[in-house]
Structure formats: structure tokens, C-alpha cells
mmCIF file of C-alpha atoms in Angstrom:
data_model
loop_
_atom_site.group_PDB
_atom_site.id
_atom_site.type_symbol
_atom_site.label_atom_id
_atom_site.label_comp_id
_atom_site.label_asym_id
_atom_site.label_seq_id
_atom_site.Cartn_x
_atom_site.Cartn_y
_atom_site.Cartn_z
ATOM 1 C CA MET A 1 -3.543 10.689 -13.130
ATOM 2 C CA LYS A 2 -5.899 8.604 -10.993
ATOM 3 C CA ARG A 3 -6.940 6.475 -13.988
ATOM 4 C CA TYR A 4 -3.312 5.988 -14.940
ATOM 5 C CA LEU A 5 -2.471 4.736 -11.423
ATOM 6 C CA LEU A 6 -5.531 2.502 -11.387
ATOM 7 C CA LEU A 7 -4.542 0.934 -14.697
ATOM 8 C CA ILE A 8 -0.979 0.296 -13.539
ATOM 9 C CA MET A 9 -2.121 -1.180 -10.228
ATOM 10 C CA ALA A 10 -4.598 -3.453 -11.968
ATOM 11 C CA MET A 11 -1.798 -4.754 -14.186
ATOM 12 C CA LEU A 12 0.567 -5.188 -11.246
ATOM 13 C CA VAL A 13 -1.977 -7.120 -9.249
ATOM 14 C CA SER A 14 -2.070 -9.388 -12.316
ATOM 15 C CA CYS A 15 -5.702 -10.216 -12.125
ATOM 16 C CA SER A 16 -7.981 -9.590 -15.041
ATOM 17 C CA ASN A 17 -11.416 -9.936 -13.472
ATOM 18 C CA ASN A 18 -13.764 -7.064 -12.709
ATOM 19 C CA THR A 19 -13.631 -7.647 -8.945
ATOM 20 C CA THR A 20 -10.013 -6.485 -8.800
ATOM 21 C CA THR A 21 -10.747 -3.303 -10.734
ATOM 22 C CA THR A 22 -13.833 -2.609 -8.615
ATOM 23 C CA ASN A 23 -11.881 -3.112 -5.370
ATOM 24 C CA LEU A 24 -9.116 -0.793 -6.568
ATOM 25 C CA GLN A 25 -11.549 1.893 -7.706
ATOM 26 C CA HIS A 26 -13.286 1.719 -4.350
ATOM 27 C CA LEU A 27 -10.062 1.958 -2.347
ATOM 28 C CA LEU A 28 -8.231 4.757 -4.181
ATOM 29 C CA GLY A 29 -8.811 8.062 -2.447
ATOM 30 C CA GLN A 30 -10.571 6.433 0.506
ATOM 31 C CA GLN A 31 -9.473 7.882 3.833
ATOM 32 C CA ILE A 32 -8.140 5.271 6.232
ATOM 33 C CA VAL A 33 -8.732 5.602 9.958
ATOM 34 C CA LEU A 34 -5.897 4.173 12.013
ATOM 35 C CA PRO A 35 -7.179 2.725 15.322
ATOM 36 C CA THR A 36 -4.518 4.338 17.483
ATOM 37 C CA ASP A 37 -6.881 4.695 20.461
ATOM 38 C CA ASN A 38 -8.174 1.106 20.384
ATOM 39 C CA GLY A 39 -4.892 -0.692 19.974
ATOM 40 C CA GLN A 40 -1.636 -1.380 21.706
ATOM 41 C CA TRP A 41 1.727 -0.465 20.172
ATOM 42 C CA LYS A 42 4.600 -2.902 20.633
ATOM 43 C CA ILE A 43 8.277 -3.002 19.688
ATOM 44 C CA LEU A 44 10.070 -6.309 20.197
ATOM 45 C CA ASN A 45 7.462 -7.496 22.698
ATOM 46 C CA ARG A 46 7.588 -4.279 24.719
ATOM 47 C CA ASP A 47 4.693 -1.881 25.050
ATOM 48 C CA THR A 48 5.360 1.534 23.585
ATOM 49 C CA THR A 49 3.573 4.718 22.596
ATOM 50 C CA ILE A 50 3.706 5.971 19.019
ATOM 51 C CA ALA A 51 2.337 9.126 17.483
ATOM 52 C CA VAL A 52 1.612 8.524 13.814
ATOM 53 C CA ASP A 53 3.077 11.367 11.772
ATOM 54 C CA ASN A 54 0.424 13.166 9.733
ATOM 55 C CA CYS A 55 2.967 15.277 7.867
ATOM 56 C CA ARG A 56 4.346 12.609 5.561
ATOM 57 C CA PRO A 57 3.223 9.603 3.520
ATOM 58 C CA LYS A 58 2.744 6.238 5.187
ATOM 59 C CA ILE A 59 3.145 2.708 3.928
ATOM 60 C CA THR A 60 0.480 0.876 5.859
ATOM 61 C CA VAL A 61 0.351 -2.897 6.113
ATOM 62 C CA TYR A 62 -2.634 -4.690 7.596
ATOM 63 C CA TYR A 63 -2.647 -8.333 8.629
ATOM 64 C CA ASN A 64 -5.925 -9.839 9.749
ATOM 65 C CA ALA A 65 -6.663 -13.295 11.156
ATOM 66 C CA GLN A 66 -7.355 -14.797 7.717
ATOM 67 C CA GLY A 67 -4.744 -16.474 5.570
ATOM 68 C CA CYS A 68 -1.413 -18.051 6.399
ATOM 69 C CA THR A 69 -0.083 -16.356 9.524
ATOM 70 C CA SER A 70 3.340 -17.998 9.361
ATOM 71 C CA CYS A 71 3.701 -16.904 5.699
ATOM 72 C CA ARG A 72 2.891 -13.338 6.660
ATOM 73 C CA LEU A 73 5.326 -13.371 9.527
ATOM 74 C CA LYS A 74 8.073 -14.664 7.252
ATOM 75 C CA GLU A 75 7.282 -11.686 5.021
ATOM 76 C CA LEU A 76 8.429 -9.472 7.887
ATOM 77 C CA VAL A 77 12.042 -10.367 7.070
ATOM 78 C CA SER A 78 11.533 -8.814 3.629
ATOM 79 C CA TRP A 79 9.858 -5.789 5.212
ATOM 80 C CA ASN A 80 12.826 -5.383 7.554
ATOM 81 C CA ASN A 81 15.153 -5.366 4.537
ATOM 82 C CA LEU A 82 13.034 -2.836 2.634
ATOM 83 C CA ILE A 83 12.723 -0.554 5.667
ATOM 84 C CA ASN A 84 16.476 -0.713 6.269
ATOM 85 C CA ASP A 85 17.060 0.218 2.622
ATOM 86 C CA VAL A 86 14.736 3.226 2.954
ATOM 87 C CA GLN A 87 16.310 4.334 6.233
ATOM 88 C CA ASN A 88 19.795 4.064 4.718
ATOM 89 C CA MET A 89 18.911 6.107 1.625
ATOM 90 C CA PRO A 90 20.392 9.575 1.414
ATOM 91 C CA LYS A 91 17.808 12.069 2.619
ATOM 92 C CA SER A 92 15.384 12.481 -0.249
ATOM 93 C CA ASP A 93 11.728 12.784 -1.045
ATOM 94 C CA THR A 94 11.597 8.992 -1.359
ATOM 95 C CA SER A 95 13.127 8.269 2.048
ATOM 96 C CA ASN A 96 10.643 10.529 3.851
ATOM 97 C CA VAL A 97 8.007 7.886 4.549
ATOM 98 C CA GLU A 98 6.597 6.285 7.669
ATOM 99 C CA PHE A 99 5.773 2.590 8.059
ATOM 100 C CA VAL A 100 2.651 1.526 9.955
ATOM 101 C CA PHE A 101 1.989 -2.163 10.639
ATOM 102 C CA LEU A 102 -1.355 -3.262 12.035
ATOM 103 C CA PHE A 103 -2.138 -6.762 13.221
ATOM 104 C CA SER A 104 -5.671 -7.826 14.055
ATOM 105 C CA VAL A 105 -4.748 -10.084 16.941
ATOM 106 C CA GLY A 106 -7.770 -10.781 19.102
ATOM 107 C CA GLU A 107 -6.657 -13.257 21.743
ATOM 108 C CA ASN A 108 -3.370 -14.094 19.953
ATOM 109 C CA ALA A 109 -1.519 -10.984 21.105
ATOM 110 C CA ASN A 110 1.019 -12.796 23.299
ATOM 111 C CA SER A 111 2.030 -15.371 20.694
ATOM 112 C CA LEU A 112 2.302 -12.677 18.000
ATOM 113 C CA ALA A 113 4.451 -10.496 20.248
ATOM 114 C CA LEU A 114 6.827 -13.395 20.862
ATOM 115 C CA THR A 115 6.989 -14.182 17.152
ATOM 116 C CA LEU A 116 7.762 -10.556 16.275
ATOM 117 C CA LYS A 117 10.574 -10.642 18.812
ATOM 118 C CA GLN A 118 11.845 -13.919 17.314
ATOM 119 C CA TYR A 119 11.966 -12.306 13.855
ATOM 120 C CA GLN A 120 13.700 -9.228 15.350
ATOM 121 C CA PHE A 121 11.030 -7.006 13.802
ATOM 122 C CA SER A 122 11.988 -3.716 15.425
ATOM 123 C CA ILE A 123 9.394 -1.518 13.700
ATOM 124 C CA PRO A 124 6.471 -0.447 15.917
ATOM 125 C CA VAL A 125 3.419 -2.641 15.388
ATOM 126 C CA LEU A 126 -0.131 -1.742 16.364
ATOM 127 C CA PHE A 127 -1.948 -4.694 17.893
ATOM 128 C CA ASP A 128 -5.578 -4.163 16.900
ATOM 129 C CA ILE A 129 -7.153 -6.138 19.727
ATOM 130 C CA GLN A 130 -10.759 -5.159 18.988
ATOM 131 C CA ASN A 131 -10.523 -5.441 15.183
ATOM 132 C CA SER A 132 -11.202 -1.701 14.988
ATOM 133 C CA PHE A 133 -9.395 -1.265 11.676
ATOM 134 C CA GLU A 134 -11.862 -3.408 9.727
ATOM 135 C CA LYS A 135 -14.812 -1.995 11.658
ATOM 136 C CA VAL A 136 -14.104 1.628 10.718
ATOM 137 C CA ASN A 137 -12.624 1.042 7.241
ATOM 138 C CA ILE A 138 -14.082 -0.852 4.308
ATOM 139 C CA ILE A 139 -11.296 -3.278 3.436
ATOM 140 C CA PRO A 140 -11.725 -6.103 0.905
ATOM 141 C CA ASN A 141 -11.216 -9.636 2.237
ATOM 142 C CA ASP A 142 -8.497 -10.366 -0.319
ATOM 143 C CA GLU A 143 -5.167 -9.823 1.449
ATOM 144 C CA LYS A 144 -3.515 -8.392 -1.657
ATOM 145 C CA PHE A 145 -5.600 -5.270 -0.914
ATOM 146 C CA HIS A 146 -4.156 -4.878 2.609
ATOM 147 C CA TYR A 147 -1.049 -2.891 1.598
ATOM 148 C CA PHE A 148 -1.486 0.853 1.144
ATOM 149 C CA LEU A 149 0.454 3.973 0.427
ATOM 150 C CA LEU A 150 -1.333 6.767 2.266
ATOM 151 C CA ASP A 151 -0.820 10.487 1.833
ATOM 152 C CA LYS A 152 -0.443 12.798 4.843
ATOM 153 C CA ASN A 153 -4.257 12.869 5.178
ATOM 154 C CA ASN A 154 -4.386 9.045 5.250
ATOM 155 C CA LYS A 155 -6.028 8.845 1.826
ATOM 156 C CA ILE A 156 -5.088 5.771 -0.184
ATOM 157 C CA GLN A 157 -2.784 6.593 -3.094
ATOM 158 C CA LEU A 158 -1.634 3.083 -4.054
ATOM 159 C CA VAL A 159 -2.716 -0.443 -3.206
ATOM 160 C CA GLY A 160 -0.459 -3.462 -3.443
ATOM 161 C CA ASN A 161 2.458 -5.233 -1.836
ATOM 162 C CA PRO A 162 5.843 -3.769 -2.819
ATOM 163 C CA ILE A 163 7.722 -6.687 -1.233
ATOM 164 C CA ASN A 164 9.285 -8.932 -3.881
ATOM 165 C CA ASN A 165 7.651 -6.849 -6.610
ATOM 166 C CA PRO A 166 10.214 -4.399 -8.027
ATOM 167 C CA ALA A 167 7.686 -2.735 -10.342
ATOM 168 C CA MET A 168 5.312 -2.035 -7.450
ATOM 169 C CA TRP A 169 8.158 -0.772 -5.255
ATOM 170 C CA LYS A 170 9.295 1.552 -8.057
ATOM 171 C CA LEU A 171 5.734 2.893 -8.293
ATOM 172 C CA TYR A 172 5.625 3.393 -4.508
ATOM 173 C CA LYS A 173 8.924 5.318 -4.515
ATOM 174 C CA LYS A 174 7.762 7.539 -7.387
ATOM 175 C CA ARG A 175 4.474 8.323 -5.672
ATOM 176 C CA ILE A 176 6.170 8.937 -2.288
ATOM 177 C CA ALA A 177 8.472 11.478 -3.948
ATOM 178 C CA GLU A 178 5.479 13.191 -5.616
ATOM 179 C CA LEU A 179 3.591 13.373 -2.304
ATOM 180 C CA ASN A 180 6.605 14.825 -0.514
ATOM 181 C CA GLU A 181 7.150 17.447 -3.223
ATOM 182 C CA ARG A 182 3.651 18.798 -2.559
ATOM 183 C CA SER A 183 4.262 19.224 1.163
#
């Protein structure tokens, strides 16, 4: 099963070099540590407290300081749409998933908080002020490897961005349902 998922993810990432396959092999099954003690949760520019649910799968999205920040923030509109679709699904094994967004912010926390409010992104976001996520987890630099489906034990099941990729989203939904059936 693991090889089958690896093969599909390699095709979906649409990269044929060995680095992609190596990164995927390294990530699958790796346990991710979420820096809930070293970060600050925010919703629409307000501080909040969140307890990450360890009883269900999680779609985890990590944004670091590299790459096009404005492009990533625009992606939040698509995430909002996807999350709304999931929340409006009839109760099923596919709709039983948690979303965790982590931003490595450093000194940019205030401007990011204002931008999240501007985009009306109402999902809790963990501001990783000390870059703890990358310090405790081995994450490739390539941002296409910063989107994970985690099981209830925070082990990576899938890697890839399901936004604007119907095949990847279909794979996510199938795997979420399988993970929930086991619980």
C-alpha cells in the first residue's frame, strides 16, 4: 500500500527526478511534531488557545519564510473554500478531518495577522515565532513538500497540495476515509 501511495504521489507531484522520490520516501511515515508550546495561535488577528485533536486525521499546511508570501496568502482563499466544502459535507468518514496551518513568522507576526484578517481566514493559525517546526522536523526546502495528511499519531500519510489539484484532493479524501474507518 505504501509503495502504491508513493507512486501516485510521485506522479501527482509531476516531477521525474530522483530528488522528488527520495523526499517522498523520507517523509512518508515520519512523525511530525507540532510546536504547540512554542507558538501562538491566532484567529482573525485575535489570540486564541487550540488543542490539536489527536483522535482524527489532520491536513497540515506549513508556510515558511521562503517563496512568494503574497502567493501563499492568496492560496488561503482556496483553502477557505475547501474547508467550507468539508465542513458542509454530510457527516462522513471524509468530513472528519482537522486543519492545522503553521506559519513560520519570525518578526513578521503583526503583518501576517493583519493579512489573515484581511483575507477573512477564520481557521486557527499557529504562528511559529521561533521556527520550531523546522527545528524539530526534517522538512525539505521545496514548498511542494509542505502539505501533509497526518494520521491521528501525526505520521505523514500523504504529501502534496490538494488545492487546485482534483486528483490529489480525491486521494486525500480516500485516505482520510480509510484512516477514520480504522479508528
